[in-house]
Amino acid sequence: SYNRPLLVAYINYFGAIQTTPSENMLMMLYQPDLLPVHHHIMKAISHHAITSDAALEFLNHIIDTHTDDYTIIQAIFALESVGVRSLFTLINLLKTDNSHCLIVIEILGRLRHPTAIPHLIQKLLTTPTDTKLEQALIKALEEIGTETSFAALNAWHNTYYAH
């Protein structure tokens, strides 16, 4: 048994102070039986993952090995605040993790990084039409908003919807 509000306060504190000991404490606090606070831990560790390879690897490890879908989703969402450093992981998830693909696509769109364009286009080319996934891919490419993303969308549209 634990005092949840107090534990959440400590998690938030360790997320905010950006030191190696606080990062290590967050990783130690992560326990499978503390499921109700996993999202707090993921959010706090994401602040460290902006600059810390160990924290980024921790999030990757959770995504790769955890069996609880809620925790995996929280770790994926935490990658968004990591920014560009999370692109490699997100792009790999786009290619390999169909169960969380929609979330990954939305995050890649919000990150607006051109590196994601060819990977989103490749996914679009292999996605059935008139699906939520197709719509999410189109929206993500629009959100990236570069000349390259719009050219790729136009070429895709002209190929697949030409009458």
PDB file of C-alpha atoms in Angstrom:
ATOM      1  CA  SER A   1       0.000   0.000   0.000  1.00  0.00           C
ATOM      2  CA  TYR A   2       1.194   3.512  -0.743  1.00  0.00           C
ATOM      3  CA  ASN A   3       0.046   7.104  -0.531  1.00  0.00           C
ATOM      4  CA  ARG A   4      -0.737   7.837  -4.199  1.00  0.00           C
ATOM      5  CA  PRO A   5      -0.879  11.668  -4.000  1.00  0.00           C
ATOM      6  CA  LEU A   6       2.440  11.755  -2.163  1.00  0.00           C
ATOM      7  CA  LEU A   7       4.033   9.359  -4.648  1.00  0.00           C
ATOM      8  CA  VAL A   8       2.769  11.437  -7.592  1.00  0.00           C
ATOM      9  CA  ALA A   9       4.205  14.573  -5.971  1.00  0.00           C
ATOM     10  CA  TYR A  10       7.612  12.891  -5.674  1.00  0.00           C
ATOM     11  CA  ILE A  11       7.423  11.638  -9.268  1.00  0.00           C
ATOM     12  CA  ASN A  12       6.640  15.136 -10.516  1.00  0.00           C
ATOM     13  CA  TYR A  13       9.465  16.561  -8.423  1.00  0.00           C
ATOM     14  CA  PHE A  14      11.986  14.031  -9.772  1.00  0.00           C
ATOM     15  CA  GLY A  15      10.789  14.828 -13.291  1.00  0.00           C
ATOM     16  CA  ALA A  16      11.328  18.522 -12.784  1.00  0.00           C
ATOM     17  CA  ILE A  17      14.791  18.647 -11.209  1.00  0.00           C
ATOM     18  CA  GLN A  18      16.682  17.117 -14.157  1.00  0.00           C
ATOM     19  CA  THR A  19      19.550  15.433 -12.363  1.00  0.00           C
ATOM     20  CA  THR A  20      20.968  11.955 -12.819  1.00  0.00           C
ATOM     21  CA  PRO A  21      19.971  10.890  -9.282  1.00  0.00           C
ATOM     22  CA  SER A  22      16.380  12.046  -9.906  1.00  0.00           C
ATOM     23  CA  GLU A  23      16.340  10.183 -13.224  1.00  0.00           C
ATOM     24  CA  ASN A  24      17.589   7.044 -11.476  1.00  0.00           C
ATOM     25  CA  MET A  25      14.953   7.445  -8.773  1.00  0.00           C
ATOM     26  CA  LEU A  26      12.202   7.613 -11.403  1.00  0.00           C
ATOM     27  CA  MET A  27      13.467   4.418 -12.994  1.00  0.00           C
ATOM     28  CA  MET A  28      13.551   2.752  -9.573  1.00  0.00           C
ATOM     29  CA  LEU A  29      10.002   3.932  -8.811  1.00  0.00           C
ATOM     30  CA  TYR A  30       8.731   2.183 -11.905  1.00  0.00           C
ATOM     31  CA  GLN A  31       7.204  -1.018 -10.568  1.00  0.00           C
ATOM     32  CA  PRO A  32       4.659  -3.248 -12.333  1.00  0.00           C
ATOM     33  CA  ASP A  33       2.333  -3.152  -9.313  1.00  0.00           C
ATOM     34  CA  LEU A  34       2.212   0.671  -9.405  1.00  0.00           C
ATOM     35  CA  LEU A  35       0.133   0.748 -12.601  1.00  0.00           C
ATOM     36  CA  PRO A  36      -1.998   3.729 -11.464  1.00  0.00           C
ATOM     37  CA  VAL A  37       1.084   5.997 -11.505  1.00  0.00           C
ATOM     38  CA  HIS A  38       2.808   4.667 -14.640  1.00  0.00           C
ATOM     39  CA  HIS A  39       1.631   7.592 -16.760  1.00  0.00           C
ATOM     40  CA  HIS A  40       3.111  10.027 -14.218  1.00  0.00           C
ATOM     41  CA  ILE A  41       6.420   8.184 -14.352  1.00  0.00           C
ATOM     42  CA  MET A  42       6.428   8.149 -18.186  1.00  0.00           C
ATOM     43  CA  LYS A  43       5.732  11.881 -18.305  1.00  0.00           C
ATOM     44  CA  ALA A  44       8.407  12.641 -15.707  1.00  0.00           C
ATOM     45  CA  ILE A  45      11.033  10.446 -17.373  1.00  0.00           C
ATOM     46  CA  SER A  46      10.271  12.080 -20.743  1.00  0.00           C
ATOM     47  CA  HIS A  47      11.646  15.370 -19.366  1.00  0.00           C
ATOM     48  CA  HIS A  48      14.939  13.587 -18.761  1.00  0.00           C
ATOM     49  CA  ALA A  49      14.838  11.774 -22.121  1.00  0.00           C
ATOM     50  CA  ILE A  50      15.144  15.086 -23.952  1.00  0.00           C
ATOM     51  CA  THR A  51      18.863  14.984 -23.105  1.00  0.00           C
ATOM     52  CA  SER A  52      19.477  11.624 -21.435  1.00  0.00           C
ATOM     53  CA  ASP A  53      20.169   8.493 -23.463  1.00  0.00           C
ATOM     54  CA  ALA A  54      19.438   6.323 -20.417  1.00  0.00           C
ATOM     55  CA  ALA A  55      15.989   7.856 -19.965  1.00  0.00           C
ATOM     56  CA  LEU A  56      15.186   7.493 -23.666  1.00  0.00           C
ATOM     57  CA  GLU A  57      16.342   3.878 -23.539  1.00  0.00           C
ATOM     58  CA  PHE A  58      14.125   3.342 -20.491  1.00  0.00           C
ATOM     59  CA  LEU A  59      11.066   4.491 -22.469  1.00  0.00           C
ATOM     60  CA  ASN A  60      12.098   2.297 -25.416  1.00  0.00           C
ATOM     61  CA  HIS A  61      12.496  -0.669 -23.079  1.00  0.00           C
ATOM     62  CA  ILE A  62       8.997  -0.146 -21.670  1.00  0.00           C
ATOM     63  CA  ILE A  63       7.547  -0.021 -25.185  1.00  0.00           C
ATOM     64  CA  ASP A  64       9.425  -3.135 -26.287  1.00  0.00           C
ATOM     65  CA  THR A  65       8.898  -5.342 -23.248  1.00  0.00           C
ATOM     66  CA  HIS A  66       5.876  -4.297 -21.216  1.00  0.00           C
ATOM     67  CA  THR A  67       2.757  -6.449 -21.402  1.00  0.00           C
ATOM     68  CA  ASP A  68       0.270  -3.815 -20.218  1.00  0.00           C
ATOM     69  CA  ASP A  69      -1.109  -1.922 -23.210  1.00  0.00           C
ATOM     70  CA  TYR A  70      -1.954   1.170 -21.141  1.00  0.00           C
ATOM     71  CA  THR A  71       1.654   1.493 -19.986  1.00  0.00           C
ATOM     72  CA  ILE A  72       2.971   1.044 -23.532  1.00  0.00           C
ATOM     73  CA  ILE A  73       0.634   3.764 -24.782  1.00  0.00           C
ATOM     74  CA  GLN A  74       1.759   6.119 -21.999  1.00  0.00           C
ATOM     75  CA  ALA A  75       5.402   5.513 -22.937  1.00  0.00           C
ATOM     76  CA  ILE A  76       4.618   6.209 -26.607  1.00  0.00           C
ATOM     77  CA  PHE A  77       2.840   9.437 -25.672  1.00  0.00           C
ATOM     78  CA  ALA A  78       5.836  10.393 -23.516  1.00  0.00           C
ATOM     79  CA  LEU A  79       8.034  10.173 -26.620  1.00  0.00           C
ATOM     80  CA  GLU A  80       6.190  13.133 -28.114  1.00  0.00           C
ATOM     81  CA  SER A  81       7.601  15.518 -25.520  1.00  0.00           C
ATOM     82  CA  VAL A  82      11.088  14.127 -26.177  1.00  0.00           C
ATOM     83  CA  GLY A  83      10.880  15.595 -29.682  1.00  0.00           C
ATOM     84  CA  VAL A  84      13.402  14.865 -32.428  1.00  0.00           C
ATOM     85  CA  ARG A  85      15.344  12.390 -30.285  1.00  0.00           C
ATOM     86  CA  SER A  86      12.307  10.101 -30.357  1.00  0.00           C
ATOM     87  CA  LEU A  87      11.996   9.980 -34.162  1.00  0.00           C
ATOM     88  CA  PHE A  88      14.010   6.776 -34.567  1.00  0.00           C
ATOM     89  CA  THR A  89      11.806   4.927 -32.072  1.00  0.00           C
ATOM     90  CA  LEU A  90       8.576   6.337 -33.491  1.00  0.00           C
ATOM     91  CA  ILE A  91       9.545   5.472 -37.071  1.00  0.00           C
ATOM     92  CA  ASN A  92      10.460   1.934 -36.008  1.00  0.00           C
ATOM     93  CA  LEU A  93       7.088   1.624 -34.271  1.00  0.00           C
ATOM     94  CA  LEU A  94       5.382   2.858 -37.427  1.00  0.00           C
ATOM     95  CA  LYS A  95       6.990  -0.032 -39.317  1.00  0.00           C
ATOM     96  CA  THR A  96       6.593  -2.786 -36.735  1.00  0.00           C
ATOM     97  CA  ASP A  97       3.784  -2.067 -34.265  1.00  0.00           C
ATOM     98  CA  ASN A  98       0.378  -2.192 -35.915  1.00  0.00           C
ATOM     99  CA  SER A  99      -1.503  -2.130 -32.632  1.00  0.00           C
ATOM    100  CA  HIS A 100      -0.266   1.382 -31.764  1.00  0.00           C
ATOM    101  CA  CYS A 101       0.191   2.686 -35.282  1.00  0.00           C
ATOM    102  CA  LEU A 102      -2.551   5.310 -35.123  1.00  0.00           C
ATOM    103  CA  ILE A 103      -1.037   6.940 -32.024  1.00  0.00           C
ATOM    104  CA  VAL A 104       2.449   6.900 -33.576  1.00  0.00           C
ATOM    105  CA  ILE A 105       1.185   8.500 -36.798  1.00  0.00           C
ATOM    106  CA  GLU A 106      -0.548  11.280 -34.885  1.00  0.00           C
ATOM    107  CA  ILE A 107       2.592  11.996 -32.866  1.00  0.00           C
ATOM    108  CA  LEU A 108       4.784  12.039 -35.984  1.00  0.00           C
ATOM    109  CA  GLY A 109       2.429  14.583 -37.521  1.00  0.00           C
ATOM    110  CA  ARG A 110       2.522  16.792 -34.433  1.00  0.00           C
ATOM    111  CA  LEU A 111       6.326  16.628 -34.297  1.00  0.00           C
ATOM    112  CA  ARG A 112       6.343  18.043 -37.851  1.00  0.00           C
ATOM    113  CA  HIS A 113       9.788  16.698 -38.708  1.00  0.00           C
ATOM    114  CA  PRO A 114      10.517  16.081 -42.407  1.00  0.00           C
ATOM    115  CA  THR A 115      12.457  12.891 -41.601  1.00  0.00           C
ATOM    116  CA  ALA A 116       9.115  11.170 -41.063  1.00  0.00           C
ATOM    117  CA  ILE A 117       7.767  11.957 -44.554  1.00  0.00           C
ATOM    118  CA  PRO A 118       9.119   8.956 -46.519  1.00  0.00           C
ATOM    119  CA  HIS A 119       8.081   6.581 -43.755  1.00  0.00           C
ATOM    120  CA  LEU A 120       4.567   8.016 -43.565  1.00  0.00           C
ATOM    121  CA  ILE A 121       4.265   7.847 -47.367  1.00  0.00           C
ATOM    122  CA  GLN A 122       5.455   4.228 -47.368  1.00  0.00           C
ATOM    123  CA  LYS A 123       2.828   3.381 -44.768  1.00  0.00           C
ATOM    124  CA  LEU A 124       0.195   5.246 -46.796  1.00  0.00           C
ATOM    125  CA  LEU A 125       1.081   3.222 -49.912  1.00  0.00           C
ATOM    126  CA  THR A 126       0.452  -0.033 -48.045  1.00  0.00           C
ATOM    127  CA  THR A 127      -2.674   1.046 -46.148  1.00  0.00           C
ATOM    128  CA  PRO A 128      -6.181   0.205 -47.376  1.00  0.00           C
ATOM    129  CA  THR A 129      -8.130   3.249 -48.559  1.00  0.00           C
ATOM    130  CA  ASP A 130     -11.034   4.772 -46.673  1.00  0.00           C
ATOM    131  CA  THR A 131      -9.728   3.808 -43.257  1.00  0.00           C
ATOM    132  CA  LYS A 132      -8.945   5.736 -40.069  1.00  0.00           C
ATOM    133  CA  LEU A 133      -5.308   4.859 -40.642  1.00  0.00           C
ATOM    134  CA  GLU A 134      -5.321   6.382 -44.119  1.00  0.00           C
ATOM    135  CA  GLN A 135      -6.955   9.554 -42.797  1.00  0.00           C
ATOM    136  CA  ALA A 136      -4.418   9.799 -39.961  1.00  0.00           C
ATOM    137  CA  LEU A 137      -1.515   9.395 -42.410  1.00  0.00           C
ATOM    138  CA  ILE A 138      -2.887  12.126 -44.676  1.00  0.00           C
ATOM    139  CA  LYS A 139      -3.418  14.444 -41.699  1.00  0.00           C
ATOM    140  CA  ALA A 140       0.111  13.771 -40.382  1.00  0.00           C
ATOM    141  CA  LEU A 141       1.646  14.604 -43.761  1.00  0.00           C
ATOM    142  CA  GLU A 142      -0.457  17.765 -43.948  1.00  0.00           C
ATOM    143  CA  GLU A 143       0.657  18.752 -40.435  1.00  0.00           C
ATOM    144  CA  ILE A 144       4.307  18.357 -41.383  1.00  0.00           C
ATOM    145  CA  GLY A 145       3.409  20.867 -44.048  1.00  0.00           C
ATOM    146  CA  THR A 146       6.545  20.939 -46.165  1.00  0.00           C
ATOM    147  CA  GLU A 147       6.646  21.205 -49.927  1.00  0.00           C
ATOM    148  CA  THR A 148       7.903  17.614 -49.992  1.00  0.00           C
ATOM    149  CA  SER A 149       5.017  16.293 -47.896  1.00  0.00           C
ATOM    150  CA  PHE A 150       2.417  18.026 -50.079  1.00  0.00           C
ATOM    151  CA  ALA A 151       4.128  16.864 -53.285  1.00  0.00           C
ATOM    152  CA  ALA A 152       4.117  13.300 -51.984  1.00  0.00           C
ATOM    153  CA  LEU A 153       0.441  13.554 -51.011  1.00  0.00           C
ATOM    154  CA  ASN A 154      -0.457  14.955 -54.433  1.00  0.00           C
ATOM    155  CA  ALA A 155       1.456  12.182 -56.215  1.00  0.00           C
ATOM    156  CA  TRP A 156      -0.208   9.562 -54.016  1.00  0.00           C
ATOM    157  CA  HIS A 157      -3.649  11.061 -54.623  1.00  0.00           C
ATOM    158  CA  ASN A 158      -3.122  11.230 -58.388  1.00  0.00           C
ATOM    159  CA  THR A 159      -1.981   7.591 -58.450  1.00  0.00           C
ATOM    160  CA  TYR A 160      -4.649   6.081 -56.211  1.00  0.00           C
ATOM    161  CA  TYR A 161      -7.626   8.290 -56.879  1.00  0.00           C
ATOM    162  CA  ALA A 162      -7.181   9.154 -60.560  1.00  0.00           C
ATOM    163  CA  HIS A 163     -10.352   8.557 -62.514  1.00  0.00           C
TER     164      HIS A 163
END
